[in-house]
Amino acid sequence: MAGATLAEIAKEAGVSVSTVSKVLHDRSDVSSKTRAKVQRLLERYGYLARHRAAAPALLRGGLIDFVINELDSPWAVELIRGAEEVLHGVGMGLVVSATHGRTRAARQWLDSLATRPTRGAILVVPELTTAQHEELRRLSLPFALVAPVDEPAPGVPWVGATNWPGGLAATRHLIALGHRRIAIISGPPRRLTSRARVDGYRSALEEAGLPFDPELVRYGDFTHDLAHRHALDLLALDRRPTAIFAGSDHQALGTFRAAATLGLRIPEDLSVVGFDDLPFADWVTPRLTTVRTPLADMTALAARMVLQLLAGEQPETTRVEVATELVVRESSGPPGGARPSAGSTSS
């Protein structure tokens, strides 16, 4: 059993995987008899040697895992930046893993935890199940969630954004410009962020006495490709929308592309509002009106939560929502009218 897993070692020792992990990381809440038995097996299968080789990183402050669905976007870069700045300031390192939306990849990451000197985790992976969260607890690993798929159970630390007010502000802005037929392209319907943005959109319509038309609502995956197809469908309607509120800046880019394909001008023929305010929002032509989400602030807060838990302290609150802000640029204007002046208003 030269390549034995920690689960196999735990079975041979007659203990749980979390007990093996505690022995590997020299935690105190294991009896001396059990510790000796597990240490012998860890030594036999080479785990102790690998763990000692990684020990210098732990002595310098240790490592925090950052687990995210995908890495190939400015959105991911902003999230990583916020956590890295906080951890760098306290002499800790950040280890980044991508699951690419695969449950198996998340499972492999969890299986690897006990073999590395990881001291905590920041999770931007909504696919993690309740059972996997419980496994993190059994491993005594402090963690915080960022933008979870749904509201976590009480006591689980998490950071999100004020998505409902953001959707409300974006739609109010378009209504104030004179738009009456406004479409929305949001993210996956099961995501809390997607539902909240659509709910904010719907509330703004109701507030203005405008009907909520399901024909004008599309759900995507926060990427530009699917948003492009949705925008083409919306713009092919007999009564096409004069404005589209996109649930992400990437979806706004897909909408830009669809408008260009159909020969529509932005904002003269179609106004577009995004969500996130990623760096490219200020570079595209026309510059994108969007709802700013302080992504780096979100992961910085999550990192501070993990550090508090590592210090044996409880965060003042386990639920934090950072404020969003509408940033008005040139991609939104009156239907068929002139472009507005740039500026910003808080949501």
mmCIF file of N, CA and C in Angstrom, residues 3 13 55-56 62 65 69 86 88 109 152 155 188-189 253-254 263 265 284 294 321 346:
data_model
loop_
_atom_site.group_PDB
_atom_site.id
_atom_site.type_symbol
_atom_site.label_atom_id
_atom_site.label_comp_id
_atom_site.label_asym_id
_atom_site.label_seq_id
_atom_site.Cartn_x
_atom_site.Cartn_y
_atom_site.Cartn_z
ATOM 1 N N GLY A 3 1.077 3.644 -2.049
ATOM 2 C CA GLY A 3 0.377 4.881 -2.399
ATOM 3 C C GLY A 3 -0.894 5.053 -1.607
ATOM 4 N N ALA A 13 -5.845 2.267 10.808
ATOM 5 C CA ALA A 13 -5.627 2.667 12.201
ATOM 6 C C ALA A 13 -6.898 2.573 13.037
ATOM 7 N N ALA A 55 7.097 22.044 5.857
ATOM 8 C CA ALA A 55 7.029 22.772 7.120
ATOM 9 C C ALA A 55 7.582 24.190 7.079
ATOM 10 N N PRO A 56 8.674 24.499 6.346
ATOM 11 C CA PRO A 56 9.168 25.879 6.337
ATOM 12 C C PRO A 56 8.113 26.904 5.957
ATOM 13 N N GLY A 62 2.402 30.265 7.170
ATOM 14 C CA GLY A 62 1.483 29.258 6.686
ATOM 15 C C GLY A 62 0.793 29.636 5.389
ATOM 16 N N ASP A 65 -5.676 28.335 1.432
ATOM 17 C CA ASP A 65 -6.142 27.893 0.120
ATOM 18 C C ASP A 65 -7.226 28.831 -0.391
ATOM 19 N N ASN A 69 -13.919 28.611 -9.093
ATOM 20 C CA ASN A 69 -14.418 27.800 -10.201
ATOM 21 C C ASN A 69 -13.526 27.905 -11.430
ATOM 22 N N VAL A 86 -4.404 40.981 1.754
ATOM 23 C CA VAL A 86 -4.581 40.814 3.198
ATOM 24 C C VAL A 86 -3.592 39.791 3.745
ATOM 25 N N HIS A 88 -0.769 38.627 2.411
ATOM 26 C CA HIS A 88 0.619 39.076 2.275
ATOM 27 C C HIS A 88 1.000 39.992 3.435
ATOM 28 N N TRP A 109 -9.578 18.335 -4.280
ATOM 29 C CA TRP A 109 -8.986 19.374 -3.445
ATOM 30 C C TRP A 109 -9.180 19.039 -1.976
ATOM 31 N N PRO A 152 -25.968 30.319 3.113
ATOM 32 C CA PRO A 152 -25.466 29.182 3.884
ATOM 33 C C PRO A 152 -26.203 29.012 5.209
ATOM 34 N N GLY A 155 -24.182 30.443 11.012
ATOM 35 C CA GLY A 155 -22.863 30.209 11.595
ATOM 36 C C GLY A 155 -21.760 30.001 10.585
ATOM 37 N N PRO A 188 -27.136 31.841 -13.690
ATOM 38 C CA PRO A 188 -27.924 30.623 -13.454
ATOM 39 C C PRO A 188 -29.060 30.892 -12.464
ATOM 40 N N PRO A 189 -30.264 30.417 -12.742
ATOM 41 C CA PRO A 189 -31.407 30.732 -11.873
ATOM 42 C C PRO A 189 -31.270 30.200 -10.451
ATOM 43 N N LEU A 253 -20.676 42.381 -22.626
ATOM 44 C CA LEU A 253 -19.857 42.284 -23.841
ATOM 45 C C LEU A 253 -20.541 41.419 -24.893
ATOM 46 N N GLY A 254 -21.165 40.320 -24.449
ATOM 47 C CA GLY A 254 -21.908 39.482 -25.385
ATOM 48 C C GLY A 254 -23.054 40.245 -26.017
ATOM 49 N N GLY A 263 -26.267 45.445 -36.454
ATOM 50 C CA GLY A 263 -26.125 46.812 -36.933
ATOM 51 C C GLY A 263 -26.780 47.848 -36.030
ATOM 52 N N ARG A 265 -26.733 50.526 -32.892
ATOM 53 C CA ARG A 265 -25.778 51.405 -32.206
ATOM 54 C C ARG A 265 -26.084 51.443 -30.714
ATOM 55 N N VAL A 284 -13.885 49.595 -23.069
ATOM 56 C CA VAL A 284 -14.664 49.288 -24.277
ATOM 57 C C VAL A 284 -15.279 50.572 -24.838
ATOM 58 N N PRO A 294 -17.436 45.589 -5.362
ATOM 59 C CA PRO A 294 -16.050 45.605 -4.880
ATOM 60 C C PRO A 294 -15.546 44.183 -4.621
ATOM 61 N N GLU A 321 -22.480 41.676 3.556
ATOM 62 C CA GLU A 321 -22.797 42.038 2.180
ATOM 63 C C GLU A 321 -22.201 43.416 1.898
ATOM 64 N N SER A 346 -24.741 56.211 -6.203
ATOM 65 C CA SER A 346 -24.709 55.053 -5.309
ATOM 66 C C SER A 346 -26.022 54.312 -5.355
#
